[in-house]
Coordinates of C-alpha atoms in Angstrom, one line a residue:
Chain A
M8 CA 2.8 36.7 -18.9
K9 CA 2.4 33.2 -17.9
R10 CA 4.9 32.2 -20.4
L11 CA 7.3 34.7 -19.2
A12 CA 7.1 33.2 -15.7
W13 CA 7.6 29.6 -17.2
M14 CA 10.7 30.6 -19.0
A15 CA 12.1 32.3 -16.0
A16 CA 11.4 29.2 -13.9
L17 CA 13.1 27.2 -16.6
V18 CA 16.0 29.5 -16.7
I19 CA 16.5 29.2 -13.0
L20 CA 16.2 25.6 -13.0
A21 CA 18.8 25.2 -15.6
A22 CA 21.2 27.5 -13.6
V23 CA 20.8 25.4 -10.4
P24 CA 24.2 23.8 -10.7
F25 CA 25.8 27.0 -10.7
W26 CA 24.2 28.8 -7.7
V27 CA 24.0 25.9 -5.5
S28 CA 27.3 25.1 -3.7
G29 CA 28.2 21.4 -3.4
T30 CA 27.5 18.2 -5.4
F31 CA 25.1 17.0 -2.4
Y32 CA 22.6 19.8 -3.3
V33 CA 22.8 19.3 -7.0
N34 CA 22.0 15.7 -6.5
I35 CA 19.1 16.6 -4.1
A36 CA 17.8 18.8 -7.2
S37 CA 18.1 15.7 -9.7
Q38 CA 16.2 13.6 -7.1
I39 CA 13.4 16.3 -6.9
L40 CA 13.3 16.3 -10.7
L41 CA 13.1 12.5 -11.2
Y42 CA 10.5 12.2 -8.4
A43 CA 8.5 15.1 -9.8
I44 CA 8.2 12.9 -13.1
L45 CA 6.9 10.1 -11.1
A46 CA 4.6 12.2 -8.9
L47 CA 3.2 13.5 -12.4
G48 CA 2.8 10.2 -13.6
V49 CA 0.7 9.1 -10.5
N50 CA -1.0 12.4 -10.8
V51 CA -2.6 11.2 -14.2
L52 CA -4.3 8.6 -12.4
A53 CA -4.8 9.7 -8.8
G54 CA -5.8 13.3 -9.7
Y55 CA -7.1 13.5 -13.2
A56 CA -8.8 10.0 -13.5
G57 CA -9.7 9.6 -9.8
L58 CA -8.2 6.4 -9.7
V59 CA -6.0 6.3 -6.4
T60 CA -3.1 3.8 -7.0
L61 CA -0.9 2.6 -4.2
G62 CA 1.1 0.1 -6.6
H63 CA 3.0 2.7 -8.8
A64 CA 6.3 2.1 -7.1
G65 CA 5.9 -1.5 -8.6
L66 CA 5.7 0.0 -12.2
F67 CA 8.8 2.4 -11.4
G68 CA 10.7 -0.7 -9.9
I69 CA 9.9 -2.9 -12.8
A70 CA 11.5 -0.2 -15.2
A71 CA 14.6 0.2 -13.1
Y72 CA 15.0 -3.5 -12.6
A73 CA 14.4 -4.4 -16.2
A74 CA 16.9 -1.5 -17.3
A75 CA 19.4 -3.0 -14.8
K76 CA 19.1 -6.6 -16.1
I77 CA 19.2 -5.5 -19.8
M78 CA 22.3 -3.3 -19.1
N79 CA 24.1 -6.0 -17.2
A80 CA 23.4 -8.4 -20.2
G81 CA 25.6 -5.9 -22.1
Y82 CA 23.3 -3.8 -24.3
G83 CA 23.6 -0.3 -25.2
H84 CA 21.7 2.4 -23.9
V85 CA 18.9 2.7 -26.6
T86 CA 18.1 -1.0 -26.0
V87 CA 18.1 -0.4 -22.2
A88 CA 15.7 2.4 -22.5
T89 CA 13.2 1.1 -25.0
G90 CA 13.4 -2.4 -23.5
A91 CA 12.8 -1.2 -20.1
L92 CA 9.8 1.0 -21.2
A93 CA 8.5 -1.6 -22.9
V94 CA 8.6 -4.2 -20.3
T95 CA 6.8 -1.5 -18.1
L96 CA 4.0 -0.9 -20.3
V97 CA 3.4 -4.5 -20.7
A98 CA 3.1 -4.9 -17.0
A99 CA 1.1 -1.9 -16.7
A100 CA -1.5 -3.4 -19.3
V101 CA -1.7 -6.3 -17.1
F102 CA -1.9 -4.3 -13.9
A103 CA -4.6 -2.0 -15.5
V104 CA -6.6 -5.0 -16.6
L105 CA -6.8 -6.2 -13.2
A106 CA -7.0 -2.9 -11.3
L107 CA -9.7 -1.7 -13.4
R108 CA -12.0 -4.7 -12.3
G109 CA -12.6 -2.1 -9.4
T110 CA -13.1 1.4 -9.0
G111 CA -12.5 3.6 -5.9
L112 CA -11.7 1.4 -2.9
G113 CA -11.6 -1.8 -5.1
F114 CA -9.0 0.0 -7.2
V115 CA -6.8 0.9 -4.3
M116 CA -6.8 -2.5 -2.7
I117 CA -6.0 -4.2 -6.0
T118 CA -3.1 -1.6 -6.6
V119 CA -1.7 -2.4 -3.1
A120 CA -2.1 -6.2 -3.8
L121 CA -0.2 -6.0 -7.1
G122 CA 2.5 -3.5 -5.8
Q123 CA 3.0 -6.0 -2.9
I124 CA 3.4 -8.9 -5.7
V125 CA 6.3 -6.9 -7.3
W126 CA 8.0 -6.3 -3.8
G127 CA 7.5 -10.1 -3.4
V128 CA 9.2 -11.0 -6.7
A129 CA 12.0 -8.5 -6.0
Y130 CA 12.6 -9.5 -2.5
R131 CA 12.3 -13.5 -2.8
W132 CA 12.9 -14.5 -6.3
I133 CA 16.6 -14.4 -5.8
S134 CA 18.0 -16.0 -9.2
L135 CA 15.9 -13.0 -11.0
T136 CA 16.5 -10.0 -8.8
N137 CA 19.3 -11.0 -6.5
G138 CA 17.0 -10.6 -3.4
D139 CA 17.5 -8.1 -0.8
N140 CA 21.1 -7.3 -2.2
G141 CA 19.5 -5.8 -5.2
I142 CA 21.2 -5.3 -8.6
S143 CA 23.9 -2.8 -9.3
I144 CA 25.0 -1.4 -12.6
T145 CA 28.6 -0.5 -13.8
G146 CA 28.5 3.2 -14.1
R147 CA 26.0 5.6 -15.7
P148 CA 25.4 5.1 -19.3
S149 CA 26.2 7.9 -21.9
P150 CA 23.1 8.4 -23.9
L151 CA 23.8 9.9 -27.3
G152 CA 27.5 10.0 -26.3
L153 CA 26.8 12.5 -23.6
S154 CA 28.6 11.6 -20.3
L155 CA 26.5 11.6 -17.2
T156 CA 29.1 11.0 -14.7
T157 CA 29.2 14.4 -13.0
P158 CA 26.3 15.6 -10.7
A159 CA 25.6 18.6 -12.9
R160 CA 25.4 17.0 -16.2
F161 CA 23.1 14.2 -14.6
Y162 CA 21.2 17.0 -13.2
W163 CA 20.7 18.6 -16.8
A164 CA 20.1 15.5 -18.6
T165 CA 17.3 14.9 -15.9
L166 CA 15.9 18.4 -16.3
I167 CA 15.4 17.9 -20.2
V168 CA 13.5 14.8 -19.4
F169 CA 11.5 16.7 -16.9
V170 CA 10.7 19.6 -19.0
I171 CA 9.5 17.0 -21.8
A172 CA 7.4 15.4 -19.0
V173 CA 5.8 18.5 -18.0
I174 CA 5.0 19.6 -21.5
S175 CA 3.6 16.3 -22.3
M176 CA 1.1 16.8 -19.2
A177 CA 0.3 20.4 -20.1
I178 CA -1.0 18.9 -23.6
F179 CA -2.5 16.1 -22.0
V180 CA -4.6 18.4 -19.6
A181 CA -5.5 20.5 -22.4
S182 CA -6.3 17.8 -25.0
P183 CA -9.8 16.3 -25.5
F184 CA -8.5 13.1 -24.1
G185 CA -7.6 14.7 -20.9
A186 CA -11.1 16.3 -20.6
S187 CA -12.5 13.0 -21.2
V188 CA -10.4 11.5 -18.4
R189 CA -11.6 14.0 -15.9
G190 CA -15.1 13.2 -17.3
T191 CA -14.9 9.6 -16.4
R192 CA -13.7 10.8 -12.8
D193 CA -16.6 13.1 -12.3
Q194 CA -19.4 11.6 -14.2
P195 CA -18.6 7.9 -15.4
R196 CA -22.2 7.0 -16.0
R197 CA -22.9 10.1 -18.1
M198 CA -19.7 9.7 -20.0
N199 CA -20.8 6.0 -20.8
A200 CA -24.3 7.4 -21.8
L201 CA -22.8 9.8 -24.0
G202 CA -20.8 7.1 -25.9
Y203 CA -17.5 7.4 -24.4
H204 CA -15.7 4.0 -23.7
V205 CA -15.1 4.6 -20.0
W206 CA -13.0 1.5 -19.5
M207 CA -10.7 2.3 -22.5
I208 CA -10.0 5.8 -21.3
R209 CA -9.1 4.7 -18.0
F210 CA -7.0 1.9 -19.5
L211 CA -5.2 4.5 -21.6
A212 CA -4.8 6.9 -18.9
F213 CA -3.1 4.1 -16.9
L214 CA -0.7 3.4 -19.5
F215 CA 0.2 7.0 -19.8
S216 CA 0.8 7.1 -16.1
A217 CA 2.6 4.1 -16.2
F218 CA 4.9 5.4 -19.0
W219 CA 6.1 8.3 -17.1
S220 CA 6.4 6.2 -13.9
G221 CA 8.7 4.1 -15.8
V222 CA 10.7 7.0 -17.2
A223 CA 11.4 7.9 -13.7
G224 CA 12.3 4.5 -12.7
L225 CA 15.0 4.6 -15.5
L226 CA 16.2 7.7 -14.2
Y227 CA 16.4 6.4 -10.6
L228 CA 18.6 3.7 -11.8
Y229 CA 20.9 5.7 -13.6
Y230 CA 21.2 8.1 -10.6
N231 CA 21.6 5.5 -8.1
Q232 CA 23.3 2.9 -10.3
F233 CA 21.7 0.4 -8.0
V234 CA 18.0 -1.0 -7.5
S235 CA 16.8 -3.0 -4.5
P236 CA 13.4 -4.2 -3.1
Q237 CA 13.3 -1.0 -1.2
A238 CA 12.3 1.0 -4.5
V239 CA 9.3 -1.2 -4.8
A240 CA 8.0 -1.2 -1.2
L241 CA 4.5 0.0 -0.1
T242 CA 6.5 3.0 1.5
A243 CA 7.7 4.0 -2.0
S244 CA 4.2 3.9 -3.5
A245 CA 2.9 5.7 -0.6
E246 CA 5.6 8.4 -1.0
A247 CA 4.6 9.0 -4.7
L248 CA 1.1 9.4 -3.7
L249 CA 1.8 11.8 -0.8
M250 CA 3.9 14.0 -3.3
V251 CA 0.6 14.3 -5.3
I252 CA -1.6 14.9 -2.4
A253 CA 0.7 17.3 -0.5
G254 CA 1.3 19.5 -3.7
G255 CA -2.3 19.2 -4.7
S256 CA -3.7 16.5 -6.9
A257 CA -5.3 17.5 -10.3
T258 CA -2.8 20.4 -10.9
L259 CA 0.2 20.6 -13.0
L260 CA 2.4 22.2 -10.3
G261 CA 1.1 20.4 -7.3
P262 CA 3.0 17.2 -7.9
I263 CA 6.2 19.0 -8.6
A264 CA 5.9 21.1 -5.4
G265 CA 5.1 18.0 -3.6
A266 CA 8.0 16.0 -4.9
G267 CA 10.3 18.9 -3.9
L268 CA 8.7 18.9 -0.3
V269 CA 8.8 15.3 0.0
V270 CA 12.5 14.9 -1.2
V271 CA 13.7 17.8 1.0
I272 CA 12.1 16.8 4.1
K273 CA 13.3 13.0 3.4
N274 CA 16.7 14.2 3.3
V275 CA 16.6 16.7 6.3
A276 CA 14.9 14.0 8.3
S277 CA 17.4 11.4 7.6
G278 CA 19.9 13.8 8.1
Y279 CA 18.9 14.9 11.6
I280 CA 16.7 12.1 13.0
E281 CA 16.4 8.5 12.0
R282 CA 12.6 8.4 12.0
W283 CA 11.7 8.9 8.4
N284 CA 8.8 6.7 8.3
F285 CA 7.3 8.3 11.7
V286 CA 7.7 11.6 10.0
L287 CA 6.0 10.4 6.7
G288 CA 3.3 8.9 8.4
A289 CA 2.7 12.2 10.5
I290 CA 2.8 14.2 7.4
F291 CA 0.3 12.0 5.7
V292 CA -2.2 12.3 8.8
A293 CA -1.7 16.0 9.1
I294 CA -2.1 16.7 5.4
V295 CA -5.2 14.6 5.0
V296 CA -6.8 16.0 8.2
F297 CA -5.7 19.6 8.0
M298 CA -4.9 20.4 4.3
P299 CA -7.1 18.0 2.3
E300 CA -6.7 20.0 -0.9
G301 CA -3.1 20.1 -0.9
L302 CA -0.3 23.0 -0.8
V303 CA -0.6 24.5 -4.3
P304 CA -4.5 25.0 -4.3
G305 CA -4.3 26.0 -0.6
A306 CA -1.6 28.6 -1.4
V307 CA -3.8 29.8 -4.7
R308 CA -6.9 30.4 -2.5
L309 CA -4.8 32.2 0.1
A310 CA -3.4 34.3 -2.6
R311 CA -6.8 35.2 -4.1
R312 CA -8.1 36.2 -0.6
V313 CA -5.0 38.6 -0.1
R314 CA -5.7 40.4 -3.5
G315 CA -8.9 41.1 -2.1
R316 CA -11.5 38.9 -4.2
Chain B
M23 CA 3.6 -38.7 3.3
S24 CA 4.2 -37.2 6.7
L25 CA 5.7 -34.0 5.1
W26 CA 2.3 -33.5 3.4
V27 CA 0.5 -34.0 6.7
V28 CA 2.9 -31.5 8.5
L29 CA 2.3 -29.0 5.7
A30 CA -1.5 -29.5 6.0
V31 CA -1.6 -29.0 9.6
N32 CA 0.7 -25.8 9.2
S33 CA -1.8 -24.7 6.6
I34 CA -4.6 -25.1 8.8
T35 CA -3.1 -23.3 11.8
F36 CA -1.9 -20.3 9.5
G37 CA -5.5 -20.3 8.0
G38 CA -7.0 -20.0 11.4
L39 CA -4.7 -17.0 12.3
L40 CA -5.5 -15.3 9.1
F41 CA -9.3 -15.8 9.9
L42 CA -8.8 -14.0 13.1
L43 CA -7.1 -11.1 11.5
S44 CA -9.1 -11.0 8.2
A45 CA -12.6 -11.5 9.9
G46 CA -12.0 -7.9 11.5
F47 CA -10.7 -6.5 8.4
S48 CA -13.6 -7.6 6.5
L49 CA -16.2 -6.5 9.1
I50 CA -14.7 -2.9 9.2
F51 CA -14.7 -2.8 5.4
G52 CA -18.0 -4.3 5.0
L53 CA -19.6 -1.9 7.5
M54 CA -17.5 1.2 7.2
K55 CA -16.0 0.9 3.8
I56 CA -12.7 1.8 5.2
P57 CA -9.8 -0.5 3.9
N58 CA -8.2 -0.4 7.1
L59 CA -4.4 -0.2 6.2
T60 CA -3.4 -0.3 9.8
H61 CA -4.8 -3.7 10.3
G62 CA -1.5 -5.3 10.0
S63 CA -0.2 -3.0 12.6
F64 CA -2.8 -4.1 15.1
F65 CA -1.8 -7.8 14.5
M66 CA 1.9 -6.6 15.2
L67 CA 1.2 -4.3 18.1
G68 CA -0.7 -7.1 19.7
A69 CA 2.1 -9.3 19.6
Y70 CA 4.6 -6.9 20.9
F71 CA 2.2 -5.9 23.6
A72 CA 2.3 -9.6 24.8
T73 CA 6.0 -9.7 24.6
S74 CA 6.2 -6.7 27.1
L75 CA 3.6 -8.2 29.2
I76 CA 5.1 -11.6 29.3
A77 CA 8.4 -10.1 30.2
R78 CA 6.7 -8.3 33.2
G79 CA 5.4 -11.7 34.3
F80 CA 2.0 -12.1 32.9
N81 CA 1.1 -15.6 31.9
F82 CA 0.6 -16.1 28.1
W83 CA -3.3 -16.2 28.2
A84 CA -3.4 -13.1 30.4
A85 CA -1.1 -11.4 28.0
A86 CA -3.3 -12.4 25.0
L87 CA -6.4 -10.9 26.8
V88 CA -4.8 -7.7 27.9
G89 CA -2.8 -7.2 24.7
G90 CA -6.0 -7.7 22.6
L91 CA -7.7 -5.2 24.7
L92 CA -4.9 -2.7 24.5
V93 CA -5.0 -3.0 20.7
A94 CA -8.9 -2.7 20.6
A95 CA -8.6 0.6 22.9
F96 CA -6.1 1.9 20.3
G97 CA -8.3 1.3 17.5
G98 CA -11.1 2.9 19.4
V99 CA -9.2 5.9 19.9
I100 CA -8.1 6.1 16.0
E101 CA -11.8 5.6 14.9
R102 CA -13.2 8.2 17.3
F103 CA -10.7 11.0 17.0
I104 CA -9.4 10.5 13.5
L105 CA -11.7 8.3 11.3
R106 CA -14.7 9.9 12.6
R107 CA -13.8 13.3 11.4
L108 CA -13.4 11.8 7.9
A109 CA -16.5 10.0 7.5
G110 CA -17.4 9.5 3.9
A111 CA -14.1 10.6 2.6
E112 CA -12.9 7.2 1.7
L113 CA -9.5 8.3 0.1
A114 CA -8.6 10.3 3.1
Q115 CA -9.3 7.3 5.3
V116 CA -7.1 5.3 3.4
L117 CA -4.3 7.7 3.3
V118 CA -4.7 8.3 7.2
T119 CA -4.8 4.5 8.0
L120 CA -1.7 4.2 5.8
G121 CA 0.1 7.2 7.6
L122 CA -0.9 5.6 10.9
S123 CA 0.6 2.2 10.1
F124 CA 3.9 3.9 9.1
M125 CA 3.9 5.7 12.4
V126 CA 3.1 2.6 14.4
A127 CA 5.8 0.6 12.5
D128 CA 8.4 3.2 13.4
V129 CA 7.4 3.5 17.0
C130 CA 7.7 -0.2 17.4
L131 CA 10.9 -0.3 15.8
M132 CA 11.9 2.4 18.5
V133 CA 10.4 0.7 21.5
W134 CA 11.1 -3.1 20.7
T135 CA 14.3 -2.6 18.5
G136 CA 15.0 -4.3 15.2
D137 CA 15.5 -7.9 16.7
P138 CA 13.1 -10.7 16.2
I139 CA 11.5 -11.6 19.6
R140 CA 10.0 -15.0 20.2
I141 CA 7.1 -15.6 22.3
D142 CA 7.3 -19.0 24.2
T143 CA 4.8 -21.6 23.5
P144 CA 2.5 -21.6 26.8
A145 CA 3.3 -24.1 29.2
G146 CA 0.4 -26.6 28.7
L147 CA 0.6 -26.8 25.1
R148 CA 4.2 -27.6 24.3
G149 CA 5.1 -31.0 22.8
A150 CA 3.0 -33.1 20.3
T151 CA -0.3 -34.8 20.4
S152 CA -0.4 -38.1 18.8
M153 CA -3.3 -38.8 16.6
L154 CA -4.0 -41.7 14.3
G155 CA -0.5 -42.6 14.9
L156 CA 1.1 -39.4 13.9
G157 CA 2.4 -36.6 16.3
F158 CA 1.1 -33.1 15.8
P159 CA 2.5 -29.9 17.6
T160 CA -0.2 -29.4 20.3
Y161 CA -0.1 -25.5 20.1
R162 CA -0.9 -25.6 16.4
L163 CA -3.7 -27.8 17.0
A164 CA -4.9 -25.4 19.8
I165 CA -4.6 -22.4 17.3
S166 CA -6.9 -24.2 14.8
L167 CA -9.4 -24.9 17.7
I168 CA -9.3 -21.4 18.9
A169 CA -10.1 -20.1 15.3
V170 CA -13.0 -22.6 14.9
V171 CA -14.4 -21.4 18.3
F172 CA -14.1 -17.9 17.4
A173 CA -15.8 -18.4 13.9
A174 CA -18.6 -19.9 15.7
A175 CA -19.0 -17.1 18.3
L176 CA -18.6 -14.6 15.6
W177 CA -21.4 -16.2 13.6
A178 CA -23.5 -16.4 16.7
L179 CA -22.8 -12.8 17.4
L180 CA -23.6 -11.6 13.9
D181 CA -26.7 -14.0 13.3
R182 CA -28.3 -14.5 16.5
T183 CA -27.9 -11.4 18.7
R184 CA -29.5 -8.0 18.3
L185 CA -26.1 -6.3 18.0
G186 CA -25.4 -8.7 15.1
A187 CA -28.9 -7.8 13.6
M188 CA -27.9 -4.0 13.8
I189 CA -24.6 -4.6 12.3
R190 CA -25.8 -6.6 9.5
A191 CA -28.3 -3.8 8.9
G192 CA -25.6 -1.3 8.7
V193 CA -23.6 -3.1 6.4
D194 CA -26.6 -3.7 4.1
D195 CA -28.0 -0.2 4.0
P196 CA -26.7 2.4 6.4
A197 CA -28.9 5.2 5.5
M198 CA -32.0 3.0 6.2
A199 CA -30.4 1.7 9.3
R200 CA -30.3 5.3 10.6
V201 CA -33.9 5.9 9.8
V202 CA -35.0 2.9 11.9
G203 CA -33.1 4.4 14.9
I204 CA -29.8 2.4 14.9
R205 CA -26.9 4.6 16.1
V206 CA -24.5 3.7 13.2
S207 CA -21.7 5.9 14.5
R208 CA -21.6 4.1 17.7
L209 CA -21.8 0.8 15.9
F210 CA -18.8 1.9 14.0
T211 CA -16.9 2.3 16.9
I212 CA -17.9 -0.8 18.4
V213 CA -17.0 -2.9 14.9
F214 CA -13.8 -1.0 14.8
C215 CA -12.6 -2.0 18.4
L216 CA -13.9 -5.5 17.6
G217 CA -11.8 -5.7 14.6
A218 CA -8.9 -4.4 16.1
W219 CA -9.3 -6.7 19.2
L220 CA -9.5 -9.8 16.8
A221 CA -6.3 -8.6 14.9
G222 CA -4.3 -7.9 18.1
F223 CA -5.4 -11.3 19.8
A224 CA -4.5 -13.0 16.5
G225 CA -0.9 -11.4 16.7
V226 CA -0.5 -12.7 20.2
I227 CA -1.5 -16.2 19.5
G228 CA 0.4 -16.2 16.3
G229 CA 3.5 -15.0 18.2
P230 CA 4.8 -18.4 19.4
I231 CA 4.8 -19.8 15.7
L232 CA 5.7 -16.7 13.7
S233 CA 8.1 -14.7 16.2
V234 CA 7.5 -11.0 16.3
Y235 CA 9.8 -8.6 13.9
P236 CA 9.6 -5.5 12.3
G237 CA 7.9 -5.8 9.0
L238 CA 5.4 -8.4 10.3
D239 CA 2.6 -5.6 9.7
Q240 CA 3.4 -5.3 6.0
E241 CA 3.7 -9.1 5.7
M242 CA 0.1 -9.9 7.0
L243 CA -1.6 -6.8 5.7
P244 CA -1.6 -8.0 2.0
L245 CA -2.5 -11.3 3.1
A246 CA -5.7 -9.9 4.8
L247 CA -6.6 -8.2 1.6
V248 CA -6.2 -11.2 -0.3
V249 CA -8.4 -13.1 2.0
V250 CA -11.0 -10.3 1.8
I251 CA -10.9 -10.0 -1.8
L252 CA -11.0 -13.7 -2.4
G253 CA -13.8 -14.3 0.0
G254 CA -15.8 -11.0 -0.4
S255 CA -16.2 -8.3 2.0
G256 CA -18.4 -8.3 4.9
S257 CA -19.0 -12.1 4.8
L258 CA -17.9 -14.3 7.6
L259 CA -17.9 -17.3 5.6
G260 CA -15.9 -15.7 2.8
S261 CA -13.3 -14.8 5.4
L262 CA -13.2 -18.6 6.7
V263 CA -12.9 -20.0 3.3
G264 CA -10.6 -17.4 2.0
S265 CA -8.3 -17.9 5.1
F266 CA -8.0 -21.6 4.5
V267 CA -7.3 -21.1 0.8
V268 CA -4.6 -18.5 1.3
G269 CA -3.1 -20.8 4.4
F270 CA -2.7 -23.8 2.1
L271 CA -1.3 -21.6 -0.6
Y272 CA 1.2 -20.0 1.4
N273 CA 2.6 -23.0 3.2
F274 CA 2.5 -25.3 0.1
G275 CA 3.6 -22.6 -2.2
Q276 CA 6.6 -22.2 0.2
A277 CA 7.4 -25.9 0.3
M278 CA 7.1 -26.2 -3.4
F279 CA 8.1 -22.9 -5.2
P280 CA 10.1 -21.1 -2.3
E281 CA 11.1 -18.3 -4.5
L282 CA 7.4 -17.7 -6.0
A283 CA 5.6 -18.4 -3.0
Y284 CA 4.3 -15.0 -3.0
V285 CA 3.1 -14.8 -6.5
V286 CA 1.4 -18.3 -6.0
L287 CA -0.6 -16.6 -3.2
F288 CA -1.9 -13.8 -5.3
L289 CA -2.9 -16.2 -8.4
P290 CA -6.3 -17.3 -7.0
M291 CA -7.0 -13.6 -6.1
L292 CA -6.4 -12.6 -9.6
I293 CA -8.6 -15.5 -10.9
V294 CA -11.3 -14.6 -8.6
L295 CA -11.2 -10.9 -9.5
V296 CA -11.5 -11.7 -13.2
V297 CA -14.3 -14.4 -13.0
R298 CA -16.1 -12.8 -9.9
P299 CA -15.1 -9.5 -8.7
Q300 CA -17.2 -9.3 -6.0
G301 CA -15.3 -12.4 -4.2
L302 CA -16.6 -15.9 -3.8
F303 CA -19.3 -15.1 -1.0
G304 CA -19.7 -11.5 -1.7
R305 CA -22.8 -10.0 -3.4
P306 CA -22.5 -8.1 -6.5
A307 CA -22.4 -4.2 -6.1
L308 CA -25.6 -2.6 -7.0

């Protein structure tokens, strides 16, 4: 039954370019999927490990910048992808070593500071990152010989990566490692007493989270063919966290729903009013105050009540 | 030679401003465990309020006073009506303060537009004062002096008055403070207003040297974070030392490695975190 629902969802998603009209909406669907990958990555830390990060746009941006630099140096797409992800993982290891000096609020503050360093480098280190003007790449690459130039083709490529991301998350959640990550969130001292290496578990969770954020960063670059400091600003980190919280953290569907919600509101808001940051802030405040558990768990609870349990 | 002296004076001035900003942040963080991400917005709001007040004919110091008080009132409202409801939920408080900072930034952009606004240096403090054969900008010296006076006043408030004793008790052990009859929730409001006021006031007096522009909030907030991580939260001495360290690194970093000033700024924070996670003057967590 559940498997059937997943298959149906996959078929519907795969058919999106056929039933939505216009490239604009296909592009929005691509955006939703790529941000959902980022949100799934953030959720590993914020939801399952209980380590709220406000610096993940930094890792997302590092992947995009690294890929842009490598691509503009004239290398092929395999080198670009592996190189960018390797750079992201190295940066993530450094971030993790520093940020895991603290937990709770300490972790939040350190990730804010680290994210701002990345922003500072992106904005000020002009000889490396071209400052505010950002870096452009010439056209989308064609991995494995497949051209990604049309919106529909790019959407399907993103969908394939997205499905792999979801499957990896499902395996992560069900695995003993996933259970130990949740254990370090709920009972770190007990986990320690039971002989688990709490720090190492958190470190590995950080790398896993950073990997998918890096993949999302790579897709972001391919999608926009451009990266600028805007991608690594605090606002971007906050948006990623909002996707997780709005949808419902520590669930599989939550971050995906949250990504859809945030991307749609962002596009609608910027289409009609110019005040996206105000709307973003207001949603933040409203969700935290009125619906702290997020949309998906809230909806599940409502459905249960309707069914009369 | 004179370049270094100018840089040093600028560093001390900037350090003084940072102290006003981060002392409030540190108090709020120390007492209420809220990393108040609207603190940069308080700074920027103070400066913007002052520009409007000055445009309506207030003189600089009156604008500084009123601007600071308006920010304090705003802080009080946030604490009383939003943060109070989220007591104990630390993550929720982080997110709400972050959301509020976006809203404030956007409202500022709408009201005061995107152009940088300069605040004129107050009349009596223009020009330079000569000292030891060198000319120093008078206003910058005045800011340094104000910071020293505020540091002394805050120290006296925290260390010598009954209110200060209650705040210290609240920082050390809120549960025990409640038991002995201190109304910690009222203290929270007072401290939050005080912190907001310090940030707003710092924004006003920083206006003439920084000018006021959108994004000032996000520029100042990480600096306050660095100061507090460096100095240790809840420690006034930590804020003071941290502010001057950051002030010097910021100014000398910009002069010597203009592209990497931001990185230079965060290096000592990283070193301190690795060697002494609680900060230079913080106490280790139990």
